[in-house]
Short mmCIF file of C-alpha atoms in Angstrom, two decimals:
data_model
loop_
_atom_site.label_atom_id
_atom_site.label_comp_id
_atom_site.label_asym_id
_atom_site.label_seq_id
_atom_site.Cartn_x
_atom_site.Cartn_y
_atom_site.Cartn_z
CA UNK A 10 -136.27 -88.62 -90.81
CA UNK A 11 -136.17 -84.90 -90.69
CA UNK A 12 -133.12 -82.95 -89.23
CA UNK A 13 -133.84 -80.72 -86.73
CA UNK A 14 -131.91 -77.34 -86.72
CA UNK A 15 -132.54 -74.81 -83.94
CA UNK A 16 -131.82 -71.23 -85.00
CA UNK A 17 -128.65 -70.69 -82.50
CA UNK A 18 -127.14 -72.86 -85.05
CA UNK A 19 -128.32 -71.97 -88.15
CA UNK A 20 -126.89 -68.31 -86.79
CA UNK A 21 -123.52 -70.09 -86.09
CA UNK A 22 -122.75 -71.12 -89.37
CA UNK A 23 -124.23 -68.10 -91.10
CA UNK A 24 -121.82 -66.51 -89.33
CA UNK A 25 -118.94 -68.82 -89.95
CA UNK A 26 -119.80 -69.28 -93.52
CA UNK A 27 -119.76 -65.13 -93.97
CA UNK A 28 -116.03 -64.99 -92.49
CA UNK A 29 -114.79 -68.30 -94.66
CA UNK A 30 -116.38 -66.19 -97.89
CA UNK A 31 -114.49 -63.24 -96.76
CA UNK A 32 -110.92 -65.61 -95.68
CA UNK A 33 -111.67 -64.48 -92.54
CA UNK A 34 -112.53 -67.95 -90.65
CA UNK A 35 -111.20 -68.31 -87.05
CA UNK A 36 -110.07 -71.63 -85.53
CA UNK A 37 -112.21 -69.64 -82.60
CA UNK A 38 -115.50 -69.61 -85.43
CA UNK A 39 -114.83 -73.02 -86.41
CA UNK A 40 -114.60 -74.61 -82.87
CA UNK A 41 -117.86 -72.88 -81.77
CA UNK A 42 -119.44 -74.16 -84.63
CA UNK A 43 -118.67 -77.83 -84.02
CA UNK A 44 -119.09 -77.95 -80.38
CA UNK A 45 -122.51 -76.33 -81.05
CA UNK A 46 -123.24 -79.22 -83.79
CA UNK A 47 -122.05 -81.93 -81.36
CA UNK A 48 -124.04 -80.46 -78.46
CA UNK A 49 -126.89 -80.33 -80.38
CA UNK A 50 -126.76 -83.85 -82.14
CA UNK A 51 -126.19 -84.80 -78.34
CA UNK A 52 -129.26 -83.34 -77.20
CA UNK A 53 -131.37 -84.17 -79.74
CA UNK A 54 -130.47 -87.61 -80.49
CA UNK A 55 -129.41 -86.72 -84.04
CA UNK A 56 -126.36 -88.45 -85.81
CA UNK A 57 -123.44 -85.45 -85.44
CA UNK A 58 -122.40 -85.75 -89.35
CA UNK A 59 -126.38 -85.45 -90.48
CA UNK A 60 -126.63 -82.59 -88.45
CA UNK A 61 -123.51 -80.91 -90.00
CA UNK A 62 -124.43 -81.98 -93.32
CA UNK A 63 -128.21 -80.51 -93.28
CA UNK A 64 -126.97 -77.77 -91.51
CA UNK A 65 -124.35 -76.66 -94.17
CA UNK A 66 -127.06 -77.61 -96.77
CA UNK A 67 -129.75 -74.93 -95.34
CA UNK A 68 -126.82 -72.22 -94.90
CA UNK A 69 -124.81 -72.76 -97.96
CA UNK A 70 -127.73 -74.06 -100.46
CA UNK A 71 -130.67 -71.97 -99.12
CA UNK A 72 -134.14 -73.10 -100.70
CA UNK A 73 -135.54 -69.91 -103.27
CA UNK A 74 -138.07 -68.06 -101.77
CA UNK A 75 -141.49 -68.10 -103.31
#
């Protein structure tokens, strides 16, 4: 089964991903990020750790553009 991401999160973690590449990550940017996640694997029925782990796959590991 597919995971769904919606884009507020993909933006999330961009955005926390940027500041822990820079040693800039907030407990603030980290919180967000997991109450988003947990929302969202509420919402949609999705197992919370799938939805973290796809989600950190699509930010970190980004498919090449063809």
């Amino acid at each position: 089964m597919a995971i769904e991401l919606s884009d507020e999160l993909i933006s999330l973690e961009r955005a926390a991903w940027a500041e822990q590449q820079e040693n800039r990550l907030t407990v603030e940017t980290a919180a967000r990020v997991q109450a988003a996640i947990t929302a969202h694997a509420a919402a949609t029925g999705q197992g919370r750790l799938d939805v973290e782990r796809e989600l950190k796959r699509v930010v970190r590991y980004p498919e090449p553009a063809e």
